[in-house]
Each structure stands twice: as structure tokens, then as C-alpha cells.
CSV table of C-alpha atoms in Angstrom, one decimal:
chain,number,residue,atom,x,y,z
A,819,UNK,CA,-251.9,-181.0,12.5
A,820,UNK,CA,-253.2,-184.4,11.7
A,821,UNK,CA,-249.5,-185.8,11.1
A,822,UNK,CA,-248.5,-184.7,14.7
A,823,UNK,CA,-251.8,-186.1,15.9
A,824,UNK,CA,-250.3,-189.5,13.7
A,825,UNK,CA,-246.8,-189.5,15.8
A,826,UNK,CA,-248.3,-189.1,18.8
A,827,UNK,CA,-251.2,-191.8,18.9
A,828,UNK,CA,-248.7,-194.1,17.4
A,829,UNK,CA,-245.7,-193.5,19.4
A,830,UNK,CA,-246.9,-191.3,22.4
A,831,UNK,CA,-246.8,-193.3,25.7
A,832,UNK,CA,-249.1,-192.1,28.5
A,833,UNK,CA,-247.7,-193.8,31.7
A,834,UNK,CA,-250.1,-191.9,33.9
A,835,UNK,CA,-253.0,-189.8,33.8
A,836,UNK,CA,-251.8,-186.4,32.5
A,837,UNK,CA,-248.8,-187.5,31.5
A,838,UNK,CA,-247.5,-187.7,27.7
A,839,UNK,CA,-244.0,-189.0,26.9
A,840,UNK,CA,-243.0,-188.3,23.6
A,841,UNK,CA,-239.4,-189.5,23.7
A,842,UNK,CA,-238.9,-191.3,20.2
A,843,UNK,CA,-239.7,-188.6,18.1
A,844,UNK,CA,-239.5,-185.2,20.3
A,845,UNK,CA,-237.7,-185.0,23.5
A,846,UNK,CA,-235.1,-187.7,23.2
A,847,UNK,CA,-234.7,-189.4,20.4
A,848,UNK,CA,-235.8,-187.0,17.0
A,849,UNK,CA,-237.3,-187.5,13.8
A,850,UNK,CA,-235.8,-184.9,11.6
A,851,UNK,CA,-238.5,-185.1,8.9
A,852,UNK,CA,-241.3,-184.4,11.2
A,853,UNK,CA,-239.3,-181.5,12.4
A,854,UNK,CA,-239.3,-180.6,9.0
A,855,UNK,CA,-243.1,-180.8,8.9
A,856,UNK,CA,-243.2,-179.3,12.1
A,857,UNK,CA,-241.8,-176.0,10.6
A,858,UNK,CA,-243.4,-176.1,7.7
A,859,UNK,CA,-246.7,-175.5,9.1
A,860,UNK,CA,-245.4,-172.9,11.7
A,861,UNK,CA,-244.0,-170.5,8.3
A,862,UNK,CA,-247.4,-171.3,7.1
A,863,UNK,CA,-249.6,-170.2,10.5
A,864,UNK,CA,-247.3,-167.3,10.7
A,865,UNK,CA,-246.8,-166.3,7.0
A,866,UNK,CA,-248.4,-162.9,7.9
A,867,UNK,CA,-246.6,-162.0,10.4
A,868,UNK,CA,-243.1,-160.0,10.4
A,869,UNK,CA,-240.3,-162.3,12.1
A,870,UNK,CA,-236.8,-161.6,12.8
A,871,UNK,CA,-236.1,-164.1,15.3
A,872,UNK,CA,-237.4,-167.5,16.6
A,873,UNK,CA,-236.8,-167.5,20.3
A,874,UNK,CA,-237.6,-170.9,22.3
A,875,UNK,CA,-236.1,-172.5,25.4
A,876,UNK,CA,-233.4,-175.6,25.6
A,877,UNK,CA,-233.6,-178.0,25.0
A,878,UNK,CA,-236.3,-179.6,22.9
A,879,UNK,CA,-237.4,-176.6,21.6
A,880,UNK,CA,-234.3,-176.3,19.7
A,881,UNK,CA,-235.4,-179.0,16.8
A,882,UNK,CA,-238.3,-177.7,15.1
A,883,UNK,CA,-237.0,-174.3,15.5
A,884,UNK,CA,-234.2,-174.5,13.4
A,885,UNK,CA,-236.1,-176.0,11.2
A,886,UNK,CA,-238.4,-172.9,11.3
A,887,UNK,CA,-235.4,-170.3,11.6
A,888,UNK,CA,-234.0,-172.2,8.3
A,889,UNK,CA,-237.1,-171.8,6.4
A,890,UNK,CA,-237.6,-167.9,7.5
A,891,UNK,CA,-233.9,-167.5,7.0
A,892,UNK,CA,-233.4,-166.1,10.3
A,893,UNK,CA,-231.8,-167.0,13.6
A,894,UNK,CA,-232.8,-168.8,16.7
A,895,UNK,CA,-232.2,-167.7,19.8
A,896,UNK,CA,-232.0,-170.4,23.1
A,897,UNK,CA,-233.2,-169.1,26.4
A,898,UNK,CA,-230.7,-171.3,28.8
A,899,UNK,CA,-232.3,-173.0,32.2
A,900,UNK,CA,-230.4,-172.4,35.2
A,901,UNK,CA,-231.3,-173.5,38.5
A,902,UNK,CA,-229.0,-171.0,40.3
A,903,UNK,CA,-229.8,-167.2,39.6
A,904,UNK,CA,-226.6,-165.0,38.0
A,905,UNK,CA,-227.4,-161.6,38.5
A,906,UNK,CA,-225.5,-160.5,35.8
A,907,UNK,CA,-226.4,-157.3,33.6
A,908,UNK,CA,-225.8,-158.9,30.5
A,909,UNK,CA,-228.4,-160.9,30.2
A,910,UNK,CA,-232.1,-161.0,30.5
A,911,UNK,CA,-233.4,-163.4,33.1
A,912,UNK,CA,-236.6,-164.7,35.1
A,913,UNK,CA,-237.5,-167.1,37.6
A,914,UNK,CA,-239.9,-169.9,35.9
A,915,UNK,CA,-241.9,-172.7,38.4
A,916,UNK,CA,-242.0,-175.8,36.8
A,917,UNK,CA,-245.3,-177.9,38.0
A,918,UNK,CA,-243.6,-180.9,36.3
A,919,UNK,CA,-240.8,-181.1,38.7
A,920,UNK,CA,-241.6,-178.7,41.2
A,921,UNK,CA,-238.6,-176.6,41.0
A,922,UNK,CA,-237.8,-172.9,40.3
A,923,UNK,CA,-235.6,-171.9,37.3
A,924,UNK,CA,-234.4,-168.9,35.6
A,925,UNK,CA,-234.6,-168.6,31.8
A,926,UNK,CA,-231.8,-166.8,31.0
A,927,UNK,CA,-230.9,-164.4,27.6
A,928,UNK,CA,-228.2,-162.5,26.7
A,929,UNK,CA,-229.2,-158.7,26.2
A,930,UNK,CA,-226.6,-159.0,22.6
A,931,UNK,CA,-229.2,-161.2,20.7
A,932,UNK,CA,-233.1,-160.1,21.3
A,933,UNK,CA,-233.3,-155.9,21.0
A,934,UNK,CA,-236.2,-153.5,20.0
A,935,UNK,CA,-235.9,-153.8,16.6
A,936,UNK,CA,-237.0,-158.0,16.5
A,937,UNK,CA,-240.1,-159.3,15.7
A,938,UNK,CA,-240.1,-163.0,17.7
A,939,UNK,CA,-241.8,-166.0,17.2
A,940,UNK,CA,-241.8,-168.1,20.4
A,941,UNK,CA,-241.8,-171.7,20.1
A,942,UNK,CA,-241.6,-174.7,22.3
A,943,UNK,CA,-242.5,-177.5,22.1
A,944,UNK,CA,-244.7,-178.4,25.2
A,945,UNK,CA,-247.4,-175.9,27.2
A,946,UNK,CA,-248.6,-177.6,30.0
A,947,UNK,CA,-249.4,-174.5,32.7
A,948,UNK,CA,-247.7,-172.1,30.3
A,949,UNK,CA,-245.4,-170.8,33.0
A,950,UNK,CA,-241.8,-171.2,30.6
A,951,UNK,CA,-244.2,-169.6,27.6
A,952,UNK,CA,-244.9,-166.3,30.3
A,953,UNK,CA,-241.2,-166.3,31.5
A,954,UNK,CA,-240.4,-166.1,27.9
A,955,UNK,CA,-242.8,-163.2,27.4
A,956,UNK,CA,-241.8,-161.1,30.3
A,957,UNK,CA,-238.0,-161.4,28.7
A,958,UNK,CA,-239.5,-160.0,25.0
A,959,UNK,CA,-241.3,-157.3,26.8
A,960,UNK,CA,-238.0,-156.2,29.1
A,961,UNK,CA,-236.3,-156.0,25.7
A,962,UNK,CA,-238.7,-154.2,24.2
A,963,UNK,CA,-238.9,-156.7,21.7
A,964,UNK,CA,-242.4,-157.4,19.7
A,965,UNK,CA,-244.4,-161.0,19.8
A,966,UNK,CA,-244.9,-162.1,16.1
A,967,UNK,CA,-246.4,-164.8,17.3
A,968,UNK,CA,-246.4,-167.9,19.7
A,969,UNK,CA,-245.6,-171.5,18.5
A,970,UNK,CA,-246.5,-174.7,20.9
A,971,UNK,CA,-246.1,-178.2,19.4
A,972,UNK,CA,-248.1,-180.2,21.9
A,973,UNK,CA,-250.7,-178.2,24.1
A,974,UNK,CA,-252.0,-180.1,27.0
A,975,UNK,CA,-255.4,-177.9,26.7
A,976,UNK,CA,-256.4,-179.4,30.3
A,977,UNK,CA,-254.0,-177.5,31.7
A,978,UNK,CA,-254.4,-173.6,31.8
A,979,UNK,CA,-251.5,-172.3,30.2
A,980,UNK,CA,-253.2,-170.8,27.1
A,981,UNK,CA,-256.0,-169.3,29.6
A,982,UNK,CA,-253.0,-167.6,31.4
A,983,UNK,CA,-251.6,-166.7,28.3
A,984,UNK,CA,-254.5,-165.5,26.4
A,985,UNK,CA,-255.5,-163.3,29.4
A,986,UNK,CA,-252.4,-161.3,28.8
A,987,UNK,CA,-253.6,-160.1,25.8
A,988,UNK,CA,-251.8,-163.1,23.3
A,989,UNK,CA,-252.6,-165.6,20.6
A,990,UNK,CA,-251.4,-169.4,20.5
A,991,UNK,CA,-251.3,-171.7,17.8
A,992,UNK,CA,-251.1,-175.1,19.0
A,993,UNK,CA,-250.1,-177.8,16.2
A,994,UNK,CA,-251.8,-180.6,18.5
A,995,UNK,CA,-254.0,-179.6,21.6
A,996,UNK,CA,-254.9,-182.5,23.7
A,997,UNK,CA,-257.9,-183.1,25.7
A,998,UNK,CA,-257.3,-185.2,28.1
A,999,UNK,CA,-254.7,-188.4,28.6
A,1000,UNK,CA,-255.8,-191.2,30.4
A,1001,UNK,CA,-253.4,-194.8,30.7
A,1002,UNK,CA,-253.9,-196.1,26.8
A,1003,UNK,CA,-256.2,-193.1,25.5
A,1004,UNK,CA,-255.1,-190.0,24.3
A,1005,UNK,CA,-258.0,-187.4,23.3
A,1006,UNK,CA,-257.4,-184.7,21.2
A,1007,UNK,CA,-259.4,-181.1,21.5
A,1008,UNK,CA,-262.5,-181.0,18.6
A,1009,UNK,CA,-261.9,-184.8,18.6
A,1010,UNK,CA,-265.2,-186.8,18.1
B,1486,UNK,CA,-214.1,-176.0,6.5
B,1487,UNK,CA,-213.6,-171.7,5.1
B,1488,UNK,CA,-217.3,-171.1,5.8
B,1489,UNK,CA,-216.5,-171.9,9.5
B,1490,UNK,CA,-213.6,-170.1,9.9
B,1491,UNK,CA,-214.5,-166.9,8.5
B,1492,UNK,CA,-217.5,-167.2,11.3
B,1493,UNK,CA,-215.2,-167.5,13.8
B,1494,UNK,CA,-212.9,-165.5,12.7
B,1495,UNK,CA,-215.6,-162.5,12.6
B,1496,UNK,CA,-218.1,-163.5,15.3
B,1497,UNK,CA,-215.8,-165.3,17.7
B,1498,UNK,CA,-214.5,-163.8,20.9
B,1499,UNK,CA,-211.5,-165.0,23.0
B,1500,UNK,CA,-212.0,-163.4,26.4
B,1501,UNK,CA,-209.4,-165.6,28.1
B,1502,UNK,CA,-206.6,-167.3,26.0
B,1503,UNK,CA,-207.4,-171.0,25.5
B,1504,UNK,CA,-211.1,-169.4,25.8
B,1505,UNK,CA,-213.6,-168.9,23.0
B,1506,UNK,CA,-216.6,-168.0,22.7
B,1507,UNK,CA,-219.1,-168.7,19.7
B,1508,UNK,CA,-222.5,-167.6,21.6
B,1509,UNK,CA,-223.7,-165.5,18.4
B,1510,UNK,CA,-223.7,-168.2,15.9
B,1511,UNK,CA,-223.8,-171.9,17.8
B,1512,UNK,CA,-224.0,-171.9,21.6
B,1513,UNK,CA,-226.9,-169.1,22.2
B,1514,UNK,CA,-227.7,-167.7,18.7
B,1515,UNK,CA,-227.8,-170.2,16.1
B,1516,UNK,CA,-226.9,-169.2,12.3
B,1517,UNK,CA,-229.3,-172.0,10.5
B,1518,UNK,CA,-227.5,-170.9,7.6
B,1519,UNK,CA,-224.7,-172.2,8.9
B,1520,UNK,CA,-226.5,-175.3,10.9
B,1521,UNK,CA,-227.2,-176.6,6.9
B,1522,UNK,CA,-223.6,-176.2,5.3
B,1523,UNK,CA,-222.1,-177.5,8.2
B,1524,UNK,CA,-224.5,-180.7,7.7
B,1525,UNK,CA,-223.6,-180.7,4.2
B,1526,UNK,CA,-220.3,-180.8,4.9
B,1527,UNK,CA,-220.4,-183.6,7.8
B,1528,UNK,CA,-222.7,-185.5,4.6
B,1529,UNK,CA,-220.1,-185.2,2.5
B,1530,UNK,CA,-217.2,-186.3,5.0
B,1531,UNK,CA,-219.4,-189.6,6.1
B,1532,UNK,CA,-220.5,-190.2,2.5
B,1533,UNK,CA,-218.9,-193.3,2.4
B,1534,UNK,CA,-220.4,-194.6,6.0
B,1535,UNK,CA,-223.4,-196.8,6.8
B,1536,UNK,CA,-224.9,-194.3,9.2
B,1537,UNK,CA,-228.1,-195.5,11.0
B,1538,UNK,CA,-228.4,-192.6,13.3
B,1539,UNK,CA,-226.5,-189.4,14.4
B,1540,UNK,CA,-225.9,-189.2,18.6
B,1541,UNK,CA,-225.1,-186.2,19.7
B,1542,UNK,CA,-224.7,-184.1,23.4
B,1543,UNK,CA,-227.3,-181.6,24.6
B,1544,UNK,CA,-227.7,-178.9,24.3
B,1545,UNK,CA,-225.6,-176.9,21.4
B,1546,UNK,CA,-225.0,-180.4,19.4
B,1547,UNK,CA,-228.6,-180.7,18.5
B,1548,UNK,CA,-228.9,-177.7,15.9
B,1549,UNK,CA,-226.0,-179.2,13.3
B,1550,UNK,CA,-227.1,-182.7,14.1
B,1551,UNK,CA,-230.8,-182.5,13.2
B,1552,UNK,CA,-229.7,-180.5,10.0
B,1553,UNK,CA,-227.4,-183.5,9.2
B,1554,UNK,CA,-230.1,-186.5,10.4
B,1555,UNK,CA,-232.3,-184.9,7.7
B,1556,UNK,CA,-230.2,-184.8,5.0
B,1557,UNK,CA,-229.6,-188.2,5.8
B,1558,UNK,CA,-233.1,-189.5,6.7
B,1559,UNK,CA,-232.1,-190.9,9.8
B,1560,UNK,CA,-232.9,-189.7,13.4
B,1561,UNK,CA,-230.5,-188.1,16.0
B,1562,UNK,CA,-230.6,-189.1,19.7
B,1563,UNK,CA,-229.3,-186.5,21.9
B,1564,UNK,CA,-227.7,-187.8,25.4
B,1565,UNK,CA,-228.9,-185.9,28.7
B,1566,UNK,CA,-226.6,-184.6,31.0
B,1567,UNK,CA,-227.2,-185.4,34.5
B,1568,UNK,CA,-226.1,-183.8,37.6
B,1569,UNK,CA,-227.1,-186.7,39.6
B,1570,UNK,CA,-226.6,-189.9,38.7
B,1571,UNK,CA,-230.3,-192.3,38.4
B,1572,UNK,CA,-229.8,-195.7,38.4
B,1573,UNK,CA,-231.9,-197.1,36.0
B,1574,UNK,CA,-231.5,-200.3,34.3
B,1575,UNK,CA,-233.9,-198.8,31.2
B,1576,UNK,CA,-231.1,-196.3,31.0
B,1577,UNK,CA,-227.0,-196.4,29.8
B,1578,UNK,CA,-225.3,-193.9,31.9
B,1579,UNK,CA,-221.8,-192.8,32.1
B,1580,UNK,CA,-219.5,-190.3,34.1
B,1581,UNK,CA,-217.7,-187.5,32.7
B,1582,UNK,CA,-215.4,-184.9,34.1
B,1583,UNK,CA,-216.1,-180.9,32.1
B,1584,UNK,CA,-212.3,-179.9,32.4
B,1585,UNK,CA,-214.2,-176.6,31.8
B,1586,UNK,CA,-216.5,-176.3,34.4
B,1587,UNK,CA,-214.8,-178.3,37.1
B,1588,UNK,CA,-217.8,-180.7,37.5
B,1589,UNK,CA,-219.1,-184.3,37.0
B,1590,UNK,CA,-222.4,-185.0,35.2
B,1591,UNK,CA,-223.5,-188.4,33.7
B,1592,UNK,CA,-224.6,-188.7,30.1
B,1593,UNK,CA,-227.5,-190.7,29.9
B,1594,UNK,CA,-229.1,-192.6,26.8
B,1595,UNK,CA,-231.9,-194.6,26.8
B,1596,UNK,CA,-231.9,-198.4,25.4
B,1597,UNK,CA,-234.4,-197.8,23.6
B,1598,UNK,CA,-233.1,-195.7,21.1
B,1599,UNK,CA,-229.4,-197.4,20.1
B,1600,UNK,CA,-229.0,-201.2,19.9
B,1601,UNK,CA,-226.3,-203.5,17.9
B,1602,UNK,CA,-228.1,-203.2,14.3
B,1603,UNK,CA,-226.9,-199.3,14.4
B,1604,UNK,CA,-224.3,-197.8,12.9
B,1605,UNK,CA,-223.6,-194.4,14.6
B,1606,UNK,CA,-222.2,-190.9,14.1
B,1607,UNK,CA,-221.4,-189.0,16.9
B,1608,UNK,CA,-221.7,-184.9,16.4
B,1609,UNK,CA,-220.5,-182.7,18.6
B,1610,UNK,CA,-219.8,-178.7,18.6
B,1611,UNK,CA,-216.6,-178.9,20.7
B,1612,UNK,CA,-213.8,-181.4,21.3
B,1613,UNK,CA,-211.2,-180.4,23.6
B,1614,UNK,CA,-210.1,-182.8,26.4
B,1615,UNK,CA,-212.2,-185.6,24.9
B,1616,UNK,CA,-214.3,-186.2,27.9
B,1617,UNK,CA,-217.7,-186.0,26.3
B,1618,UNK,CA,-216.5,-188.0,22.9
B,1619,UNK,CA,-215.1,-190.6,25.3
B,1620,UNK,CA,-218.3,-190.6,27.4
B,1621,UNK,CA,-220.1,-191.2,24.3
B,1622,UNK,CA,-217.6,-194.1,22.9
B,1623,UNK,CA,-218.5,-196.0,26.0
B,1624,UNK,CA,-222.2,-196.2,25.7
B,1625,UNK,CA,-221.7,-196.9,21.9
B,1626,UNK,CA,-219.9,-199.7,22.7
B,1627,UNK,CA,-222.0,-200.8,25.9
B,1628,UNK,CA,-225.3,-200.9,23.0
B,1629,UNK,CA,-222.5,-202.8,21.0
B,1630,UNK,CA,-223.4,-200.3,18.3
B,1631,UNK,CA,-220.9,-199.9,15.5
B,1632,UNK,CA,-219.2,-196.3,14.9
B,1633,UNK,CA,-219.6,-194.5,11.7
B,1634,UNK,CA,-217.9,-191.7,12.8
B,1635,UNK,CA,-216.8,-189.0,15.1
B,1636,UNK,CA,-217.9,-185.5,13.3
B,1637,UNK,CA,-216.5,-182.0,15.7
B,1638,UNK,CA,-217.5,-178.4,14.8
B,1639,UNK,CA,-214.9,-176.6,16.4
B,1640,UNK,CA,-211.7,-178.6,17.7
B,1641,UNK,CA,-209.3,-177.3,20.4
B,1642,UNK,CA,-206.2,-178.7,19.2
B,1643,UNK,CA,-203.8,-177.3,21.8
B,1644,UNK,CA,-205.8,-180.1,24.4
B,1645,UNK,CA,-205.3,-183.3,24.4
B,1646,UNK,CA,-209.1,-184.7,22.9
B,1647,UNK,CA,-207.9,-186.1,20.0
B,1648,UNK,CA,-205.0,-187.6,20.8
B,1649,UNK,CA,-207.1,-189.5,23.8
B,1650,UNK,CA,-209.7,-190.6,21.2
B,1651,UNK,CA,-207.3,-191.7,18.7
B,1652,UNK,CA,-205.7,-193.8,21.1
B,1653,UNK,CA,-208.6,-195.9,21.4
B,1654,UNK,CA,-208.7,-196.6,17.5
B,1655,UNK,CA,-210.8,-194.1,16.2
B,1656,UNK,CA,-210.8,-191.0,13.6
B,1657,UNK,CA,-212.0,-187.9,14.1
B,1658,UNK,CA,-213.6,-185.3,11.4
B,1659,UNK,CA,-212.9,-181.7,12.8
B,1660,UNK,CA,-214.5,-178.8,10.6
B,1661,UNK,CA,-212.2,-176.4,12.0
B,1662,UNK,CA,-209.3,-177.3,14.1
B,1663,UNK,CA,-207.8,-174.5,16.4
B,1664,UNK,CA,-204.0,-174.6,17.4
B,1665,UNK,CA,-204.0,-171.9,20.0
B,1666,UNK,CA,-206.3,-168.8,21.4
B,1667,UNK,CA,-204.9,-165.5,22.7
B,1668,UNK,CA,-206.8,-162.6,23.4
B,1669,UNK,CA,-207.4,-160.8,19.8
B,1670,UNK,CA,-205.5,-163.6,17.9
B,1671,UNK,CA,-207.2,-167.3,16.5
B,1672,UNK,CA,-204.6,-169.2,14.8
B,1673,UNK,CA,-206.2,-172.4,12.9
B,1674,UNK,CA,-204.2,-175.7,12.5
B,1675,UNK,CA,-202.2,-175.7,8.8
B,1676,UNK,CA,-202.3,-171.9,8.7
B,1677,UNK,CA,-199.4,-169.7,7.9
């Protein structure tokens, strides 16, 4: 999405090698508009595809997916972080390793708002080692939910998420997939 | 705001008194229905307002706020809560006290995004002992930003958060404001 690819070379910060920080626009501050866009293009990737419900992870996944769920007319769901496990029957949960910070997590979902009968779009906005994208998975398949479809804004394709991913039998679409970040340059995937 | 209180009034729940619970429309599911009229009706509140950009609280402030920064055009900026405190000089930070939870966390904001040329709305999806709002006064003012206004989706008018907030000179725009909760029974502010 050459917009995104816009945003990011002109506001992205790289402060280390791997490393993209994309606070004025995404993960801090927001620009509504490009959400907008962001959406836009999602209901047009996915316009094939049966939805019932966007399901994505807080927090910044929660922007462009209202934005989507808007579009679509339907809800969005929020998978909740928790760094302490509640074993509690109600709700959906699985334990997540972020690489990022090197910390365990449990996404966590209330059994009341994902059931048999949805067809979910997943979408969030970074996939780095895809491990919060196969969390998220694992709680549509324990609800016996079906995958519509999975929505990343900013793939770091250097990293093997969408390899795991892809091995369990899915299909991403990746608005921006990035090659490789180095201090100052940013290279994107099919990029001369 | 009707629309608002025939959603609580149907999808609420009040397991405790002084308790509710809106996890099927704002705080887990979100109703992007909803999101959009209750950003058209924050629009319409603030029409007269010079509004520069919306602040708001992760995580369940995000969804009415982006709805709201673009019908406006402007961007939101949503503070990070904080378990520990980081002392960071690129950062403001500020201590606040969840009545509900029985814990201190620190909202953070970077610098970057707030200085003295904007003119801020706060959004938030519950005000009841004012902590957060307060928290959120006191960074406004620390950027020496101006506030617009101070925009609530749900107010608990039987605590003491807008009494606290008025105190210190400033209005507050509630969509709904709630006089008490008992198990089974919502009773709304000006109701019969």
C-alpha cells in the first residue's frame, strides 16, 4: 500500500537495526485518516470473504479495526493482554512470548463474543515473529470459530512470522512488508 | 444521549451495585455503530471549540476517539498506562490511583505529540472518581496546552469525579450520566 509505504518512510524512525517505531501515526499518536485508508483497503483485500467479526489484540490494533468493523458494519472484538494467567471458564485464553520484550502473556477473550457461527478477520497492526497472530489463532480454533482472513499493517518480512503462519495452513495480507531496517534506511519487500 | 442509554439499558449488566459492566458494546466488544454516533454527538457538543487534537486513555477510549479525530481531521494521542514508573525526560508522566482496581499506574505522554499551540479534548469512556481526567489535566497543563474540553461516555454520578474536576475550573460533557446502580435496576441522572 504505497500510502503506508509514504507514512512510514516519512515518519518511521528506525533507532536500531530491526527496529521500526511508528509512534506519530500508529502506536501513540494516530492519524485518523490513514486509519481510514487503512480499512479501506482491508474491505477491499477481503471483499470476498464472509465476515462477522474483526478480532485484533489491544491496543494498537484497535484503530484501523474500527475503522474496518465500521465499514463491514460489524463488531470488533479486543483480545486483552494480561501478564498474570486467570484461569477462569469464561473466557478463552493463551500464553503469547513476546521476542520484543521477552515476556510471557496471555491473550485473553471472553467465550460471550467469538462462537461457531463467526467468520473473523484478524488484524493487527505489527507481525514481527507472528507469535500474538498464532495465539490469536489457536483462540478462533478453540471457539470453533472460522478464519476469514488475516490483516497485518506492517510486516517485518525478516522476521518469520508469516513462515510460521503460513505453515499452519493460512494466508496473510500484509499492507507494507519490510525488508530489512537498518539506522536511516528502511527497505521494503519487491522494492528495487 | 437516548442512543446510549437504550445500549445500556439493554446490553449493560450490574453484577455488583455501583458496578457496571458494558463489555459487549465498549470495553471488549465494540458497537462501531455506536463508536460513530457517539463521535457525532461529542462533534456536535465541541462544535464551538478550537480543537487541535483529541487525548484520550488506553485502552477502551481509543475506539470513540478515533471515530471523533476523523470527523474532525485531527489526530488522537492516547496516553499509556504504566505499571512502573520510567523516568524519562522525552516523556510527561503522572501518578494516578484506579479507586477500582486498588493500584497505581502512571500515564505517560510523549512531548512529542502535545505542545502549547494545541488546543485539546480529552475523551474518555468512564469518569467516576476523576483520577484519570485529573491525571490527564495535569499533563495538559505541564505541555501548557489549552483545554477544549472534557468529553465522558458513561459518567458515574454517584462518585465524586465531577465534582473534583469542576473544582479545578473546568466543564465536563457526559453522554450519559448514571445516578446510582443496583443489581437489575440503572437509574440515569434527570430521569423519573
Amino acid at each position: 500500500m504505497e500510502l503506508l509505504k509514504d507514512y512510514i518512510r516519512k515518519y518511521g524512525n528506525v533507532p536500531n537495526d530491526n527496529v521500526l517505531k511508528v509512534d506519530s501515526f500508529l502506536n501513540h499518536q494516530i492519524d485518523t485518516n490513514l486509519m481510514m485508508e487503512l480499512a479501506k483497503d482491508f474491505k477491499e483485500h477481503f471483499k470476498d470473504k464472509k465476515i462477522t467479526k474483526i478480532l485484533t489484540i489491544e491496543t494498537s490494533g484497535i484503530a484501523p479495526s474500527v475503522f474496518l468493523g465500521y465499514l463491514l458494519n460489524v463488531p470488533v472484538v479486543f483480545m486483552k493482554k494480561n501478564s498474570s494467567a486467570i484461569l477462569d471458564q469464561n473466557f478463552y485464553h493463551t500464553t503469547v512470548h513476546s521476542f520484543t520484550k521477552n515476556i510471557d502473556y496471555d491473550l485473553i477473550l471472553s467465550k460471550k463474543y467469538i462462537n461457531e457461527d463467526d467468520h473473523v478477520i484478524f488484524i493487527d497492526d505489527f507481525m514481527a515473529n507472528g507469535e500474538a497472530c498464532l495465539g490469536a489463532l489457536r483462540i478462533i480454533k478453540e471457539a470453533n470459530a472460522h478464519v476469514s482472513g488475516i490483516g497485518i499493517v506492517i510486516e517485518k518480512s525478516f522476521q518469520n512470522g508469516r513462515k510460521l503462519v503460513e505453515e499452519k495452513g493460512y494466508d496473510i495480507y500484509s499492507q507494507v512488508r519490510i525488508k530489512s531496517l537498518r539506522k536511516e534506511t528502511i527497505t521494503f519487500v519487491d522494492e528495487k
